[in-house]
Amino acid sequence: MNQQEIIQKTADYIKGEFADDSSGHDWWHIYRVWKNAITTCEREKADSFIVQLAALLHDLDDWKFNASGDETPLRAKAWLDSLSIDPSTTDAVCRIIMHISYKGAGVQNKMDSLEGFIVQDADRLDAIGAIGIARAFAYGGYKNRPLYDPASPPQMHQTFEQYKNSKSATINHFYEKLLLLKDMMNTSTAKRIAEQRHEIMLQFLDQFMNEWEGKDV
Ligand code: ADP
Ligand code: NI
């Protein structure tokens, strides 16, 4: 199989795996991350094969959806091994998957490759802006979380354990993660796009709080 065929086969596999998700991690999230990563990859001159495989496989072993609660990329590695991908490419893709997730406001980002920076930025761009707002509430519903609880203020988590165990209202997630992403982007392409998407979230939160208190009535 050539690289293009491997990418297509991986996309078809992931499409099947994520088809029924309603937590904001459906196939179309993967699709947007994949397409955005390709565009940034062309600008940043990174290895497109690694970027595309990592983008397509990045949520397969997500800690939020497996019993172990960590991101050891067991399923991604098994998939790549089944396609006889060379070990150095498999290793690069698995390292990206292990480090891609946000793990708390005070937890250091361990991503260490240009390809990883690009995929992480594409994943984070899909967490903000209009789509980011929609995904946050989809996830909150999936986890039975309240929309907003004025009695529970946001927390700046200093460890992954704290972040992982948090069960707070969806509005808190904006302060605990989504509004912080703009300043955490790695590539200049993503930094530029994030500015505009960040503004949309600020406007949304402002209007949400106005409506909550009936200030516009
Ligand atoms: P990451 O691996 O960085 O968490 P994902 O692709 O898995 O990135 O998607 C994260 C998205 O899941 C968030 O942007 C948000 O939409 C949703 N999400 C995760 N945790 C929460 C939460 N506590 N409250 C609301 N949404 C959440
Ligand atoms: Ni993702």
Coordinates of C-alpha atoms and ligand atoms in Angstrom, one line a residue:
M1 CA 0.0 0.0 0.0
N2 CA 1.3 3.5 -0.7
Q3 CA 1.0 6.3 1.8
Q4 CA -2.2 7.7 0.2
E5 CA -3.9 4.3 0.4
I6 CA -2.8 3.9 4.1
I7 CA -4.3 7.4 4.9
Q8 CA -7.6 6.5 3.1
K9 CA -7.8 3.1 4.8
T10 CA -7.2 4.8 8.2
A11 CA -9.8 7.4 7.5
D12 CA -12.3 4.7 6.7
Y13 CA -11.5 2.8 9.8
I14 CA -11.8 5.9 12.1
K15 CA -15.1 7.0 10.3
G16 CA -16.6 3.6 11.4
E17 CA -15.2 3.8 15.0
F18 CA -16.5 7.4 15.6
A19 CA -19.7 7.3 13.6
D20 CA -22.2 7.2 16.5
D21 CA -20.5 9.5 19.0
S22 CA -22.6 12.3 20.5
S23 CA -20.0 13.7 22.9
G24 CA -18.4 16.1 20.4
H25 CA -15.8 13.5 19.4
D26 CA -17.6 12.2 16.3
W27 CA -16.1 11.5 12.9
W28 CA -16.6 15.2 11.9
H29 CA -14.4 16.4 14.7
I30 CA -11.7 14.0 13.5
Y31 CA -12.3 15.2 9.9
R32 CA -11.9 18.9 10.8
V33 CA -8.7 18.2 12.7
W34 CA -7.4 16.2 9.8
K35 CA -8.2 18.9 7.2
N36 CA -6.9 21.8 9.4
A37 CA -3.7 19.9 10.1
I38 CA -3.1 19.3 6.4
T39 CA -3.4 23.0 5.7
T40 CA -1.1 24.0 8.5
C41 CA 1.3 21.2 7.5
E42 CA 1.7 22.6 4.0
R43 CA 2.6 26.0 5.5
E44 CA 5.0 24.7 8.1
K45 CA 6.7 22.1 5.9
A46 CA 6.2 19.2 8.2
D47 CA 6.0 15.5 7.5
S48 CA 2.5 15.1 6.0
F49 CA 2.2 11.3 6.5
I50 CA 2.9 11.5 10.2
V51 CA 0.6 14.6 10.6
Q52 CA -2.3 12.9 8.8
L53 CA -2.0 9.6 10.7
A54 CA -1.7 11.3 14.0
A55 CA -4.7 13.6 13.2
L56 CA -6.9 10.6 12.2
L57 CA -5.9 8.4 15.2
H58 CA -5.6 11.1 17.8
D59 CA -8.8 10.4 19.8
L60 CA -8.8 6.6 19.4
D61 CA -7.1 6.1 22.8
D62 CA -8.4 9.2 24.5
W63 CA -8.4 9.0 28.3
K64 CA -11.9 10.4 28.5
F65 CA -13.3 7.3 26.7
N66 CA -11.3 4.3 27.9
A67 CA -11.3 2.4 31.2
S68 CA -7.6 2.9 32.0
G69 CA -8.0 6.8 32.1
D70 CA -4.6 7.2 30.4
E71 CA -3.6 7.7 26.8
T72 CA -1.2 4.8 26.1
P73 CA -1.9 4.5 22.3
L74 CA -2.7 0.7 22.3
R75 CA -5.4 0.8 19.6
A76 CA -3.5 3.2 17.4
K77 CA -0.3 1.2 17.6
A78 CA -2.2 -2.0 16.9
W79 CA -3.8 -0.4 13.8
L80 CA -0.4 0.9 12.5
D81 CA 1.2 -2.5 13.1
S82 CA -1.6 -4.2 11.2
L83 CA -0.6 -2.0 8.2
S84 CA 3.1 -2.8 8.6
I85 CA 4.0 0.9 9.0
D86 CA 7.7 1.4 9.6
P87 CA 8.6 1.6 13.4
S88 CA 10.0 5.2 13.3
T89 CA 6.7 6.5 11.8
T90 CA 4.6 4.5 14.3
D91 CA 6.7 5.8 17.2
A92 CA 6.4 9.4 16.0
V93 CA 2.6 9.1 15.7
C94 CA 2.2 7.3 19.0
R95 CA 4.2 10.0 20.8
I96 CA 1.9 12.7 19.4
I97 CA -1.2 10.8 20.6
M98 CA 0.3 10.4 24.1
H99 CA 0.9 14.1 24.5
I100 CA -1.9 15.7 22.5
S101 CA -4.5 16.2 25.2
Y102 CA -5.0 19.1 27.5
K103 CA -4.4 17.9 31.0
G104 CA -5.1 21.0 33.2
A105 CA -4.4 24.7 33.3
G106 CA -1.2 24.2 35.3
V107 CA 0.1 21.0 33.6
Q108 CA 3.0 21.4 31.2
N109 CA 2.6 20.6 27.5
K110 CA 5.0 17.7 26.7
M111 CA 4.6 17.8 22.9
D112 CA 8.0 17.8 21.3
S113 CA 7.8 17.6 17.5
L114 CA 6.7 20.0 14.7
E115 CA 4.2 17.4 13.5
G116 CA 2.8 17.1 17.1
F117 CA 2.5 20.9 17.4
I118 CA 0.4 21.0 14.2
V119 CA -2.0 18.2 15.2
Q120 CA -2.3 19.6 18.7
D121 CA -3.2 23.0 17.4
A122 CA -5.7 21.6 15.0
D123 CA -7.4 19.7 17.8
R124 CA -7.4 22.8 20.0
L125 CA -8.8 25.0 17.3
D126 CA -11.8 22.6 17.1
A127 CA -12.3 23.1 20.9
I128 CA -12.8 26.9 20.5
G129 CA -15.0 29.2 18.5
A130 CA -18.6 28.4 17.5
I131 CA -17.9 24.7 17.1
G132 CA -16.0 24.6 20.4
I133 CA -19.1 26.1 22.2
A134 CA -21.3 23.4 20.6
R135 CA -18.9 20.6 21.4
A136 CA -18.5 21.7 25.1
F137 CA -22.3 21.5 25.7
A138 CA -22.5 18.2 23.8
Y139 CA -19.8 16.8 26.1
G140 CA -21.5 18.3 29.1
G141 CA -24.8 16.6 28.2
Y142 CA -23.0 13.3 27.5
K143 CA -21.5 13.5 31.0
N144 CA -24.8 14.7 32.6
R145 CA -23.2 18.0 33.7
P146 CA -25.3 21.1 34.5
L147 CA -25.0 24.0 32.0
Y148 CA -23.9 26.4 34.7
D149 CA -23.8 26.5 38.5
P150 CA -23.1 30.0 39.9
A151 CA -22.2 28.4 43.3
S152 CA -19.3 26.5 41.9
P153 CA -16.5 28.7 40.5
P154 CA -13.9 27.4 38.0
Q155 CA -10.7 25.8 39.2
M156 CA -7.3 26.1 37.7
H157 CA -6.2 22.4 37.9
Q158 CA -2.5 21.9 38.7
T159 CA -2.4 18.2 38.1
F160 CA -3.9 15.8 35.5
E161 CA -5.6 13.9 38.4
Q162 CA -7.4 17.0 39.5
Y163 CA -8.5 17.9 36.0
K164 CA -9.6 14.3 35.2
N165 CA -11.7 14.1 38.4
S166 CA -13.5 17.4 37.9
K167 CA -17.2 17.2 37.4
S168 CA -18.0 20.8 37.2
A169 CA -20.6 22.6 35.0
T170 CA -19.9 23.1 31.4
I171 CA -19.5 26.9 31.7
N172 CA -16.6 26.3 34.0
H173 CA -14.8 24.4 31.2
F174 CA -14.5 27.7 29.3
Y175 CA -12.5 29.2 32.1
E176 CA -10.6 26.0 33.0
K177 CA -9.5 25.3 29.4
L178 CA -11.2 26.8 26.4
L179 CA -10.3 30.5 27.0
L180 CA -6.7 29.5 27.8
L181 CA -6.1 27.8 24.5
K182 CA -5.5 31.0 22.5
D183 CA -2.2 31.6 24.3
M184 CA -1.2 27.9 24.2
M185 CA -1.2 27.5 20.4
N186 CA 2.1 26.4 19.0
T187 CA 2.1 27.5 15.3
S188 CA 1.7 31.1 14.0
T189 CA -1.2 29.8 11.7
A190 CA -3.2 28.5 14.7
K191 CA -2.4 31.6 16.8
R192 CA -4.0 33.8 14.2
I193 CA -7.1 31.7 13.8
A194 CA -7.5 31.3 17.6
E195 CA -7.8 35.1 18.1
Q196 CA -11.1 35.3 16.2
R197 CA -12.5 32.1 17.6
H198 CA -11.6 33.3 21.1
E199 CA -13.6 36.5 20.6
I200 CA -16.7 34.4 19.6
M201 CA -16.5 32.6 23.0
L202 CA -16.2 35.9 24.9
Q203 CA -19.2 37.3 23.2
F204 CA -21.2 34.1 23.9
L205 CA -20.3 34.1 27.6
D206 CA -21.2 37.7 27.9
Q207 CA -24.6 37.1 26.4
F208 CA -25.1 33.9 28.4
M209 CA -24.5 35.7 31.7
N210 CA -26.8 38.6 30.6
E211 CA -29.6 36.2 29.8
W212 CA -29.0 34.2 33.0
E213 CA -29.7 37.3 35.1
G214 CA -32.4 38.5 32.7
K215 CA -30.4 41.7 32.1
D216 CA -31.7 41.9 28.5
V217 CA -35.4 41.5 29.6
Ligands
ADP1 P1 -8.4 17.0 24.4 O1 -7.7 15.7 24.2 O2 -7.4 18.2 24.5 O3 -9.3 17.0 25.6 P2 -10.5 16.5 22.5 O4 -10.4 16.4 21.1 O5 -10.6 15.2 23.3 O6 -9.2 17.3 23.1 O7 -11.7 17.3 22.9 C1 -11.9 18.1 24.0 C2 -13.3 18.6 24.0 O8 -14.2 17.8 24.8 C3 -13.3 20.0 24.7 O9 -12.9 21.0 23.8 C4 -14.8 20.1 25.0 O10 -15.6 20.4 23.9 C5 -15.0 18.7 25.5 N1 -14.8 18.6 26.9 C6 -13.8 17.9 27.5 N2 -13.9 18.1 28.9 C7 -15.0 18.8 29.1 C8 -15.7 19.3 30.2 N3 -15.3 19.1 31.5 N4 -16.8 20.1 30.0 C9 -17.3 20.4 28.8 N5 -16.7 19.9 27.7 C10 -15.6 19.2 27.8
NI2 NI -9.7 15.6 19.4

